[in-house]
Amino acid sequence: MNQEQLEFVKNGKGFIAALDQSGGSTPKALALYGVSEDQYSTEEEMYDLIHEMRTRVMTAPSFNSDSIIGAILFEQTMDRKVEGQYTPDYLWQQKGVVPFLKVDKGLADEENGVQVMKLISDLDDVLKRANERNVFGTKMRSVIKEANPDGIKKVVEQQFEIGKQILAAGLVPILEPEVDINSKDKEQSEKILKEEMLKHLDQLSDDQNVMIKITIPTVDNYYKELIDHPRVLRVVALSGGYKRDDANQKLAANEGLIASFSRALSEGVSASQSDEEFNNMLENSIKGIYEASIT
């Protein structure tokens, strides 16, 4: 494990950029960027276009370690190049940004008010390739839609079980048990989730350190115990569908919680913009998210 990256992840000021839209969410991400589905006809063309968008983001002047600690990549992005370097190497060597990799394969059907992750049948191979590509850590997402204790327990158990496999491979897992912002009992779900997370964190050994990615809580500073836990390097928040200004406002009310935004980060940028317009829009976005993360 790269100790310089570890120190930066643990103590650096800024946020983590989520650039990990996968097959299912890529058409929507492209549409928001101003690229409609009639502008590509194959999956390969779609992925080429989303890589062009991500490259434009990563090569922008404001996308650097002054504001950004890490970036979460889609598996294909890890194997593609930016300005002649594999993306993880470009991020760290040229931008000082720590590379992470999304490893989940999407969500299973809803059961007991939650969606656990689908089986990651090739995880060992993906982790081996991640190490070869100089990736620091991983991210994997589950979703909680109802305050169902059995369902939430299953989500957390799965996150930690796979997280330990990732730790054994020498990578740092970002555990992401997302609570749906539209859940009618969101606050109760967060109560159950925190209790389950703390149980499992307390069972980790001294050399097993994880990160956590969560929905911004209903009650300000509700996840302070997770942020302060000795086995947690960092707790980051997803925007979860909130508009950027709303997400920034809610985030700023939670001390120690930093952003890991995707849609809120790219909100307002467009394929039709000139480089100057694009870079200015992204710079304003990065500035707002950074300020909310360090408040």
PDB file of C-alpha atoms in Angstrom:
ATOM      1  CA  MET A   1       0.000   0.000   0.000  1.00  0.00           C
ATOM      2  CA  ASN A   2       1.257   3.449  -0.921  1.00  0.00           C
ATOM      3  CA  GLN A   3       1.851   5.177   2.437  1.00  0.00           C
ATOM      4  CA  GLU A   4       1.860   8.672   0.928  1.00  0.00           C
ATOM      5  CA  GLN A   5      -1.591   7.999  -0.533  1.00  0.00           C
ATOM      6  CA  LEU A   6      -2.773   6.540   2.779  1.00  0.00           C
ATOM      7  CA  GLU A   7      -1.716   9.670   4.651  1.00  0.00           C
ATOM      8  CA  PHE A   8      -3.390  11.929   2.095  1.00  0.00           C
ATOM      9  CA  VAL A   9      -6.642   9.966   2.177  1.00  0.00           C
ATOM     10  CA  LYS A  10      -6.707  10.041   5.958  1.00  0.00           C
ATOM     11  CA  ASN A  11      -5.747  13.662   6.561  1.00  0.00           C
ATOM     12  CA  GLY A  12      -6.010  15.564   3.270  1.00  0.00           C
ATOM     13  CA  LYS A  13      -8.405  18.477   2.791  1.00  0.00           C
ATOM     14  CA  GLY A  14     -10.944  18.135   0.023  1.00  0.00           C
ATOM     15  CA  PHE A  15     -13.348  15.565  -1.367  1.00  0.00           C
ATOM     16  CA  ILE A  16     -13.523  12.434  -3.477  1.00  0.00           C
ATOM     17  CA  ALA A  17     -14.812  12.750  -7.034  1.00  0.00           C
ATOM     18  CA  ALA A  18     -17.081   9.908  -8.178  1.00  0.00           C
ATOM     19  CA  LEU A  19     -16.412   9.220 -11.868  1.00  0.00           C
ATOM     20  CA  ASP A  20     -17.667   5.640 -11.798  1.00  0.00           C
ATOM     21  CA  GLN A  21     -20.897   5.551 -13.787  1.00  0.00           C
ATOM     22  CA  SER A  22     -21.230   1.984 -15.092  1.00  0.00           C
ATOM     23  CA  GLY A  23     -23.183   0.444 -17.967  1.00  0.00           C
ATOM     24  CA  GLY A  24     -26.626   1.060 -16.521  1.00  0.00           C
ATOM     25  CA  SER A  25     -26.047   4.687 -15.517  1.00  0.00           C
ATOM     26  CA  THR A  26     -23.812   5.773 -18.395  1.00  0.00           C
ATOM     27  CA  PRO A  27     -26.641   6.748 -20.819  1.00  0.00           C
ATOM     28  CA  LYS A  28     -28.138   9.019 -18.148  1.00  0.00           C
ATOM     29  CA  ALA A  29     -24.759  10.577 -17.362  1.00  0.00           C
ATOM     30  CA  LEU A  30     -24.164  11.223 -21.053  1.00  0.00           C
ATOM     31  CA  ALA A  31     -27.657  12.686 -21.484  1.00  0.00           C
ATOM     32  CA  LEU A  32     -27.020  15.133 -18.633  1.00  0.00           C
ATOM     33  CA  TYR A  33     -23.783  16.039 -20.403  1.00  0.00           C
ATOM     34  CA  GLY A  34     -25.738  16.752 -23.573  1.00  0.00           C
ATOM     35  CA  VAL A  35     -24.977  13.557 -25.483  1.00  0.00           C
ATOM     36  CA  SER A  36     -28.195  11.810 -26.506  1.00  0.00           C
ATOM     37  CA  GLU A  37     -28.579   8.103 -27.238  1.00  0.00           C
ATOM     38  CA  ASP A  38     -28.936   8.745 -30.972  1.00  0.00           C
ATOM     39  CA  GLN A  39     -25.317   9.944 -30.985  1.00  0.00           C
ATOM     40  CA  TYR A  40     -23.954   6.422 -30.446  1.00  0.00           C
ATOM     41  CA  SER A  41     -25.088   3.036 -31.696  1.00  0.00           C
ATOM     42  CA  THR A  42     -22.922   0.524 -29.843  1.00  0.00           C
ATOM     43  CA  GLU A  43     -21.822  -0.014 -26.259  1.00  0.00           C
ATOM     44  CA  GLU A  44     -18.228   0.549 -27.322  1.00  0.00           C
ATOM     45  CA  GLU A  45     -19.104   3.978 -28.738  1.00  0.00           C
ATOM     46  CA  MET A  46     -20.997   4.813 -25.548  1.00  0.00           C
ATOM     47  CA  TYR A  47     -17.986   3.971 -23.391  1.00  0.00           C
ATOM     48  CA  ASP A  48     -15.691   5.959 -25.685  1.00  0.00           C
ATOM     49  CA  LEU A  49     -17.913   9.010 -25.209  1.00  0.00           C
ATOM     50  CA  ILE A  50     -18.101   8.681 -21.425  1.00  0.00           C
ATOM     51  CA  HIS A  51     -14.307   8.320 -21.289  1.00  0.00           C
ATOM     52  CA  GLU A  52     -13.993  11.520 -23.321  1.00  0.00           C
ATOM     53  CA  MET A  53     -16.221  13.235 -20.764  1.00  0.00           C
ATOM     54  CA  ARG A  54     -14.234  11.871 -17.822  1.00  0.00           C
ATOM     55  CA  THR A  55     -10.963  12.818 -19.497  1.00  0.00           C
ATOM     56  CA  ARG A  56     -12.230  16.360 -19.924  1.00  0.00           C
ATOM     57  CA  VAL A  57     -13.036  16.474 -16.197  1.00  0.00           C
ATOM     58  CA  MET A  58      -9.748  14.942 -15.045  1.00  0.00           C
ATOM     59  CA  THR A  59      -7.574  17.130 -17.276  1.00  0.00           C
ATOM     60  CA  ALA A  60      -9.322  20.363 -16.273  1.00  0.00           C
ATOM     61  CA  PRO A  61      -6.975  22.770 -14.431  1.00  0.00           C
ATOM     62  CA  SER A  62      -9.123  22.821 -11.259  1.00  0.00           C
ATOM     63  CA  PHE A  63      -9.189  19.021 -10.974  1.00  0.00           C
ATOM     64  CA  ASN A  64      -6.175  18.541  -8.702  1.00  0.00           C
ATOM     65  CA  SER A  65      -5.085  17.753  -5.164  1.00  0.00           C
ATOM     66  CA  ASP A  66      -5.695  21.304  -3.958  1.00  0.00           C
ATOM     67  CA  SER A  67      -9.371  20.364  -3.661  1.00  0.00           C
ATOM     68  CA  ILE A  68      -9.686  16.692  -4.546  1.00  0.00           C
ATOM     69  CA  ILE A  69      -8.325  13.824  -2.459  1.00  0.00           C
ATOM     70  CA  GLY A  70      -9.380  10.891  -4.625  1.00  0.00           C
ATOM     71  CA  ALA A  71     -11.367   9.783  -7.646  1.00  0.00           C
ATOM     72  CA  ILE A  72     -13.513   6.652  -8.008  1.00  0.00           C
ATOM     73  CA  LEU A  73     -13.213   5.015 -11.415  1.00  0.00           C
ATOM     74  CA  PHE A  74     -15.292   2.568 -13.432  1.00  0.00           C
ATOM     75  CA  GLU A  75     -13.450  -0.672 -14.291  1.00  0.00           C
ATOM     76  CA  GLN A  76     -13.074   0.273 -17.967  1.00  0.00           C
ATOM     77  CA  THR A  77     -11.666   3.668 -16.994  1.00  0.00           C
ATOM     78  CA  MET A  78      -8.914   1.951 -15.003  1.00  0.00           C
ATOM     79  CA  ASP A  79      -7.775   0.198 -18.187  1.00  0.00           C
ATOM     80  CA  ARG A  80      -8.007   3.272 -20.429  1.00  0.00           C
ATOM     81  CA  LYS A  81      -5.452   6.032 -20.771  1.00  0.00           C
ATOM     82  CA  VAL A  82      -5.448   9.781 -20.175  1.00  0.00           C
ATOM     83  CA  GLU A  83      -2.742  11.745 -21.965  1.00  0.00           C
ATOM     84  CA  GLY A  84      -0.778   8.555 -22.598  1.00  0.00           C
ATOM     85  CA  GLN A  85      -0.922   7.145 -19.049  1.00  0.00           C
ATOM     86  CA  TYR A  86      -3.259   4.605 -17.532  1.00  0.00           C
ATOM     87  CA  THR A  87      -5.893   6.597 -15.688  1.00  0.00           C
ATOM     88  CA  PRO A  88      -4.826   5.675 -12.112  1.00  0.00           C
ATOM     89  CA  ASP A  89      -1.217   6.646 -12.880  1.00  0.00           C
ATOM     90  CA  TYR A  90      -2.315   9.891 -14.514  1.00  0.00           C
ATOM     91  CA  LEU A  91      -4.435  10.819 -11.500  1.00  0.00           C
ATOM     92  CA  TRP A  92      -1.682  10.242  -8.967  1.00  0.00           C
ATOM     93  CA  GLN A  93       1.417  11.256 -10.904  1.00  0.00           C
ATOM     94  CA  GLN A  94       0.015  14.287 -12.725  1.00  0.00           C
ATOM     95  CA  LYS A  95      -2.781  15.459 -10.417  1.00  0.00           C
ATOM     96  CA  GLY A  96      -1.859  14.129  -6.965  1.00  0.00           C
ATOM     97  CA  VAL A  97      -5.308  12.492  -6.736  1.00  0.00           C
ATOM     98  CA  VAL A  98      -5.643   8.998  -5.217  1.00  0.00           C
ATOM     99  CA  PRO A  99      -7.331   6.418  -7.509  1.00  0.00           C
ATOM    100  CA  PHE A 100     -10.170   4.158  -6.324  1.00  0.00           C
ATOM    101  CA  LEU A 101     -12.106   1.531  -8.311  1.00  0.00           C
ATOM    102  CA  LYS A 102     -15.803   0.636  -8.320  1.00  0.00           C
ATOM    103  CA  VAL A 103     -15.942  -3.168  -7.997  1.00  0.00           C
ATOM    104  CA  ASP A 104     -19.627  -4.020  -7.556  1.00  0.00           C
ATOM    105  CA  LYS A 105     -21.672  -5.408 -10.455  1.00  0.00           C
ATOM    106  CA  GLY A 106     -24.878  -3.611  -9.604  1.00  0.00           C
ATOM    107  CA  LEU A 107     -27.812  -4.347  -7.324  1.00  0.00           C
ATOM    108  CA  ALA A 108     -29.875  -7.466  -6.744  1.00  0.00           C
ATOM    109  CA  ASP A 109     -33.671  -7.251  -6.719  1.00  0.00           C
ATOM    110  CA  GLU A 110     -35.235  -5.609  -3.683  1.00  0.00           C
ATOM    111  CA  GLU A 111     -35.911  -7.906  -0.721  1.00  0.00           C
ATOM    112  CA  ASN A 112     -36.712  -6.947   2.878  1.00  0.00           C
ATOM    113  CA  GLY A 113     -36.617  -3.288   1.909  1.00  0.00           C
ATOM    114  CA  VAL A 114     -33.033  -3.364   0.607  1.00  0.00           C
ATOM    115  CA  GLN A 115     -30.977  -4.169  -2.441  1.00  0.00           C
ATOM    116  CA  VAL A 116     -27.782  -6.040  -1.695  1.00  0.00           C
ATOM    117  CA  MET A 117     -25.044  -6.325  -4.297  1.00  0.00           C
ATOM    118  CA  LYS A 118     -25.105  -8.884  -7.059  1.00  0.00           C
ATOM    119  CA  LEU A 119     -22.483 -11.610  -6.852  1.00  0.00           C
ATOM    120  CA  ILE A 120     -19.017 -10.305  -7.796  1.00  0.00           C
ATOM    121  CA  SER A 121     -17.804 -13.540  -9.332  1.00  0.00           C
ATOM    122  CA  ASP A 122     -14.517 -12.140 -10.689  1.00  0.00           C
ATOM    123  CA  LEU A 123     -13.543 -10.092  -7.638  1.00  0.00           C
ATOM    124  CA  ASP A 124     -10.153 -11.754  -7.113  1.00  0.00           C
ATOM    125  CA  ASP A 125      -9.200 -11.058 -10.712  1.00  0.00           C
ATOM    126  CA  VAL A 126     -10.418  -7.446 -10.519  1.00  0.00           C
ATOM    127  CA  LEU A 127      -8.446  -6.844  -7.318  1.00  0.00           C
ATOM    128  CA  LYS A 128      -5.314  -8.340  -8.910  1.00  0.00           C
ATOM    129  CA  ARG A 129      -5.684  -6.018 -11.894  1.00  0.00           C
ATOM    130  CA  ALA A 130      -6.366  -3.062  -9.600  1.00  0.00           C
ATOM    131  CA  ASN A 131      -3.066  -3.675  -7.837  1.00  0.00           C
ATOM    132  CA  GLU A 132      -1.297  -3.927 -11.188  1.00  0.00           C
ATOM    133  CA  ARG A 133      -2.811  -0.578 -12.197  1.00  0.00           C
ATOM    134  CA  ASN A 134      -1.675   1.075  -8.921  1.00  0.00           C
ATOM    135  CA  VAL A 135      -5.180   1.576  -7.542  1.00  0.00           C
ATOM    136  CA  PHE A 136      -5.345   2.448  -3.835  1.00  0.00           C
ATOM    137  CA  GLY A 137      -8.844   1.326  -2.880  1.00  0.00           C
ATOM    138  CA  THR A 138     -12.265   0.176  -4.023  1.00  0.00           C
ATOM    139  CA  LYS A 139     -15.932   1.117  -3.704  1.00  0.00           C
ATOM    140  CA  MET A 140     -19.104  -0.992  -3.681  1.00  0.00           C
ATOM    141  CA  ARG A 141     -22.722   0.091  -3.295  1.00  0.00           C
ATOM    142  CA  SER A 142     -25.858  -1.357  -1.708  1.00  0.00           C
ATOM    143  CA  VAL A 143     -29.170   0.473  -1.235  1.00  0.00           C
ATOM    144  CA  ILE A 144     -31.513   0.683   1.772  1.00  0.00           C
ATOM    145  CA  LYS A 145     -35.089   1.712   1.004  1.00  0.00           C
ATOM    146  CA  GLU A 146     -36.936   0.771   4.189  1.00  0.00           C
ATOM    147  CA  ALA A 147     -36.093   0.593   7.895  1.00  0.00           C
ATOM    148  CA  ASN A 148     -36.139  -3.207   7.878  1.00  0.00           C
ATOM    149  CA  PRO A 149     -33.686  -4.513  10.517  1.00  0.00           C
ATOM    150  CA  ASP A 150     -33.172  -7.880   8.785  1.00  0.00           C
ATOM    151  CA  GLY A 151     -32.575  -6.263   5.419  1.00  0.00           C
ATOM    152  CA  ILE A 152     -30.152  -3.648   6.754  1.00  0.00           C
ATOM    153  CA  LYS A 153     -28.278  -6.305   8.721  1.00  0.00           C
ATOM    154  CA  LYS A 154     -27.829  -8.295   5.509  1.00  0.00           C
ATOM    155  CA  VAL A 155     -26.548  -5.221   3.640  1.00  0.00           C
ATOM    156  CA  VAL A 156     -23.940  -4.478   6.309  1.00  0.00           C
ATOM    157  CA  GLU A 157     -22.862  -8.117   6.625  1.00  0.00           C
ATOM    158  CA  GLN A 158     -22.273  -8.347   2.888  1.00  0.00           C
ATOM    159  CA  GLN A 159     -20.373  -5.041   2.792  1.00  0.00           C
ATOM    160  CA  PHE A 160     -17.973  -6.135   5.535  1.00  0.00           C
ATOM    161  CA  GLU A 161     -17.570  -9.674   4.213  1.00  0.00           C
ATOM    162  CA  ILE A 162     -16.452  -8.434   0.812  1.00  0.00           C
ATOM    163  CA  GLY A 163     -14.565  -5.555   2.437  1.00  0.00           C
ATOM    164  CA  LYS A 164     -12.357  -8.048   4.274  1.00  0.00           C
ATOM    165  CA  GLN A 165     -11.584  -9.803   0.987  1.00  0.00           C
ATOM    166  CA  ILE A 166     -10.521  -6.452  -0.448  1.00  0.00           C
ATOM    167  CA  LEU A 167      -8.379  -5.688   2.601  1.00  0.00           C
ATOM    168  CA  ALA A 168      -6.670  -9.064   2.219  1.00  0.00           C
ATOM    169  CA  ALA A 169      -5.694  -8.025  -1.315  1.00  0.00           C
ATOM    170  CA  GLY A 170      -3.916  -4.956   0.070  1.00  0.00           C
ATOM    171  CA  LEU A 171      -6.547  -2.406  -0.975  1.00  0.00           C
ATOM    172  CA  VAL A 172      -8.742  -0.109   1.130  1.00  0.00           C
ATOM    173  CA  PRO A 173     -12.493  -0.691   0.674  1.00  0.00           C
ATOM    174  CA  ILE A 174     -15.059   2.089   0.626  1.00  0.00           C
ATOM    175  CA  LEU A 175     -18.200   0.479   2.046  1.00  0.00           C
ATOM    176  CA  GLU A 176     -21.311   2.153   0.614  1.00  0.00           C
ATOM    177  CA  PRO A 177     -24.647   1.250   2.230  1.00  0.00           C
ATOM    178  CA  GLU A 178     -26.702   4.047   0.662  1.00  0.00           C
ATOM    179  CA  VAL A 179     -29.991   5.054   2.302  1.00  0.00           C
ATOM    180  CA  ASP A 180     -32.468   6.217  -0.341  1.00  0.00           C
ATOM    181  CA  ILE A 181     -33.129   9.951   0.187  1.00  0.00           C
ATOM    182  CA  ASN A 182     -36.784   9.336  -0.715  1.00  0.00           C
ATOM    183  CA  SER A 183     -37.296   6.655   1.923  1.00  0.00           C
ATOM    184  CA  LYS A 184     -40.348   7.381   4.089  1.00  0.00           C
ATOM    185  CA  ASP A 185     -38.440   6.194   7.178  1.00  0.00           C
ATOM    186  CA  LYS A 186     -34.955   7.438   6.267  1.00  0.00           C
ATOM    187  CA  GLU A 187     -34.085   8.557   9.804  1.00  0.00           C
ATOM    188  CA  GLN A 188     -35.030   5.179  11.301  1.00  0.00           C
ATOM    189  CA  SER A 189     -33.036   3.391   8.589  1.00  0.00           C
ATOM    190  CA  GLU A 190     -30.017   5.495   9.528  1.00  0.00           C
ATOM    191  CA  LYS A 191     -30.401   4.534  13.190  1.00  0.00           C
ATOM    192  CA  ILE A 192     -30.401   0.818  12.384  1.00  0.00           C
ATOM    193  CA  LEU A 193     -27.562   1.252   9.894  1.00  0.00           C
ATOM    194  CA  LYS A 194     -25.308   3.062  12.351  1.00  0.00           C
ATOM    195  CA  GLU A 195     -25.834   0.403  15.006  1.00  0.00           C
ATOM    196  CA  GLU A 196     -24.979  -2.387  12.565  1.00  0.00           C
ATOM    197  CA  MET A 197     -21.954  -0.541  11.180  1.00  0.00           C
ATOM    198  CA  LEU A 198     -20.529   0.053  14.649  1.00  0.00           C
ATOM    199  CA  LYS A 199     -20.938  -3.627  15.572  1.00  0.00           C
ATOM    200  CA  HIS A 200     -18.865  -4.699  12.597  1.00  0.00           C
ATOM    201  CA  LEU A 201     -16.292  -1.927  12.926  1.00  0.00           C
ATOM    202  CA  ASP A 202     -15.646  -2.949  16.517  1.00  0.00           C
ATOM    203  CA  GLN A 203     -14.823  -6.467  15.294  1.00  0.00           C
ATOM    204  CA  LEU A 204     -12.089  -5.371  12.871  1.00  0.00           C
ATOM    205  CA  SER A 205      -8.469  -5.914  13.829  1.00  0.00           C
ATOM    206  CA  ASP A 206      -6.007  -3.048  14.244  1.00  0.00           C
ATOM    207  CA  ASP A 207      -4.646  -3.495  10.714  1.00  0.00           C
ATOM    208  CA  GLN A 208      -8.065  -3.519   9.035  1.00  0.00           C
ATOM    209  CA  ASN A 209      -8.975   0.059   8.131  1.00  0.00           C
ATOM    210  CA  VAL A 210     -11.939   0.932   5.928  1.00  0.00           C
ATOM    211  CA  MET A 211     -13.703   3.942   4.493  1.00  0.00           C
ATOM    212  CA  ILE A 212     -17.448   4.487   4.466  1.00  0.00           C
ATOM    213  CA  LYS A 213     -19.665   6.212   1.908  1.00  0.00           C
ATOM    214  CA  ILE A 214     -23.138   7.137   3.117  1.00  0.00           C
ATOM    215  CA  THR A 215     -26.127   9.296   2.411  1.00  0.00           C
ATOM    216  CA  ILE A 216     -26.047  12.670   4.188  1.00  0.00           C
ATOM    217  CA  PRO A 217     -27.986  11.966   7.424  1.00  0.00           C
ATOM    218  CA  THR A 218     -31.346  13.451   8.355  1.00  0.00           C
ATOM    219  CA  VAL A 219     -29.981  14.540  11.742  1.00  0.00           C
ATOM    220  CA  ASP A 220     -26.850  16.686  11.532  1.00  0.00           C
ATOM    221  CA  ASN A 221     -23.648  15.000  12.776  1.00  0.00           C
ATOM    222  CA  TYR A 222     -25.493  11.709  13.285  1.00  0.00           C
ATOM    223  CA  TYR A 223     -22.545   9.700  11.969  1.00  0.00           C
ATOM    224  CA  LYS A 224     -19.933  11.285  14.241  1.00  0.00           C
ATOM    225  CA  GLU A 225     -19.260   7.907  15.900  1.00  0.00           C
ATOM    226  CA  LEU A 226     -18.400   6.426  12.510  1.00  0.00           C
ATOM    227  CA  ILE A 227     -16.178   9.380  11.602  1.00  0.00           C
ATOM    228  CA  ASP A 228     -14.320   9.092  14.923  1.00  0.00           C
ATOM    229  CA  HIS A 229     -13.994   5.295  14.899  1.00  0.00           C
ATOM    230  CA  PRO A 230     -10.320   4.168  14.954  1.00  0.00           C
ATOM    231  CA  ARG A 231     -10.908   1.642  12.129  1.00  0.00           C
ATOM    232  CA  VAL A 232     -12.351   4.277   9.774  1.00  0.00           C
ATOM    233  CA  LEU A 233      -9.961   6.296   7.605  1.00  0.00           C
ATOM    234  CA  ARG A 234     -12.659   8.600   6.247  1.00  0.00           C
ATOM    235  CA  VAL A 235     -16.426   8.918   5.948  1.00  0.00           C
ATOM    236  CA  VAL A 236     -17.644  10.423   2.678  1.00  0.00           C
ATOM    237  CA  ALA A 237     -21.126  11.335   1.505  1.00  0.00           C
ATOM    238  CA  LEU A 238     -22.910  10.734  -1.766  1.00  0.00           C
ATOM    239  CA  SER A 239     -25.150  13.436  -3.185  1.00  0.00           C
ATOM    240  CA  GLY A 240     -27.917  10.864  -3.532  1.00  0.00           C
ATOM    241  CA  GLY A 241     -29.980  12.804  -6.036  1.00  0.00           C
ATOM    242  CA  TYR A 242     -29.899  16.163  -4.244  1.00  0.00           C
ATOM    243  CA  LYS A 243     -29.100  19.160  -6.421  1.00  0.00           C
ATOM    244  CA  ARG A 244     -25.568  20.418  -5.842  1.00  0.00           C
ATOM    245  CA  ASP A 245     -26.500  23.470  -3.760  1.00  0.00           C
ATOM    246  CA  ASP A 246     -28.779  21.393  -1.530  1.00  0.00           C
ATOM    247  CA  ALA A 247     -26.167  18.660  -1.178  1.00  0.00           C
ATOM    248  CA  ASN A 248     -23.467  21.204  -0.287  1.00  0.00           C
ATOM    249  CA  GLN A 249     -25.696  22.861   2.314  1.00  0.00           C
ATOM    250  CA  LYS A 250     -26.589  19.562   3.964  1.00  0.00           C
ATOM    251  CA  LEU A 251     -22.990  18.351   3.843  1.00  0.00           C
ATOM    252  CA  ALA A 252     -21.626  21.521   5.454  1.00  0.00           C
ATOM    253  CA  ALA A 253     -23.835  20.906   8.505  1.00  0.00           C
ATOM    254  CA  ASN A 254     -21.962  17.647   9.234  1.00  0.00           C
ATOM    255  CA  GLU A 255     -18.512  18.154  10.758  1.00  0.00           C
ATOM    256  CA  GLY A 256     -15.881  15.736   9.451  1.00  0.00           C
ATOM    257  CA  LEU A 257     -18.060  14.412   6.636  1.00  0.00           C
ATOM    258  CA  ILE A 258     -16.660  15.089   3.161  1.00  0.00           C
ATOM    259  CA  ALA A 259     -18.223  14.775  -0.274  1.00  0.00           C
ATOM    260  CA  SER A 260     -17.986  11.983  -2.795  1.00  0.00           C
ATOM    261  CA  PHE A 261     -20.304  13.452  -5.385  1.00  0.00           C
ATOM    262  CA  SER A 262     -21.029  12.295  -8.923  1.00  0.00           C
ATOM    263  CA  ARG A 263     -24.084  14.005 -10.408  1.00  0.00           C
ATOM    264  CA  ALA A 264     -23.604  17.065  -8.205  1.00  0.00           C
ATOM    265  CA  LEU A 265     -19.978  17.354  -9.369  1.00  0.00           C
ATOM    266  CA  SER A 266     -20.806  17.334 -13.086  1.00  0.00           C
ATOM    267  CA  GLU A 267     -24.009  19.369 -12.794  1.00  0.00           C
ATOM    268  CA  GLY A 268     -23.996  22.126 -15.384  1.00  0.00           C
ATOM    269  CA  VAL A 269     -21.135  20.910 -17.596  1.00  0.00           C
ATOM    270  CA  SER A 270     -21.951  20.145 -21.215  1.00  0.00           C
ATOM    271  CA  ALA A 271     -20.357  18.647 -24.298  1.00  0.00           C
ATOM    272  CA  SER A 272     -21.341  21.778 -26.230  1.00  0.00           C
ATOM    273  CA  GLN A 273     -19.392  24.137 -23.966  1.00  0.00           C
ATOM    274  CA  SER A 274     -16.074  25.595 -25.034  1.00  0.00           C
ATOM    275  CA  ASP A 275     -13.088  24.484 -22.955  1.00  0.00           C
ATOM    276  CA  GLU A 276     -13.147  27.839 -21.173  1.00  0.00           C
ATOM    277  CA  GLU A 277     -16.867  27.541 -20.355  1.00  0.00           C
ATOM    278  CA  PHE A 278     -16.480  23.916 -19.273  1.00  0.00           C
ATOM    279  CA  ASN A 279     -13.459  24.605 -17.080  1.00  0.00           C
ATOM    280  CA  ASN A 280     -15.107  27.610 -15.424  1.00  0.00           C
ATOM    281  CA  MET A 281     -18.265  25.639 -14.659  1.00  0.00           C
ATOM    282  CA  LEU A 282     -16.288  22.720 -13.244  1.00  0.00           C
ATOM    283  CA  GLU A 283     -14.080  25.048 -11.210  1.00  0.00           C
ATOM    284  CA  ASN A 284     -17.140  26.626  -9.583  1.00  0.00           C
ATOM    285  CA  SER A 285     -18.560  23.178  -8.857  1.00  0.00           C
ATOM    286  CA  ILE A 286     -15.308  21.953  -7.318  1.00  0.00           C
ATOM    287  CA  LYS A 287     -14.955  25.122  -5.239  1.00  0.00           C
ATOM    288  CA  GLY A 288     -18.460  24.787  -3.761  1.00  0.00           C
ATOM    289  CA  ILE A 289     -18.080  21.088  -2.945  1.00  0.00           C
ATOM    290  CA  TYR A 290     -14.628  21.674  -1.450  1.00  0.00           C
ATOM    291  CA  GLU A 291     -15.871  24.467   0.805  1.00  0.00           C
ATOM    292  CA  ALA A 292     -18.758  22.307   2.003  1.00  0.00           C
ATOM    293  CA  SER A 293     -16.344  19.438   2.720  1.00  0.00           C
ATOM    294  CA  ILE A 294     -13.956  21.460   4.874  1.00  0.00           C
ATOM    295  CA  THR A 295     -16.583  23.430   6.825  1.00  0.00           C
TER     296      THR A 295
END
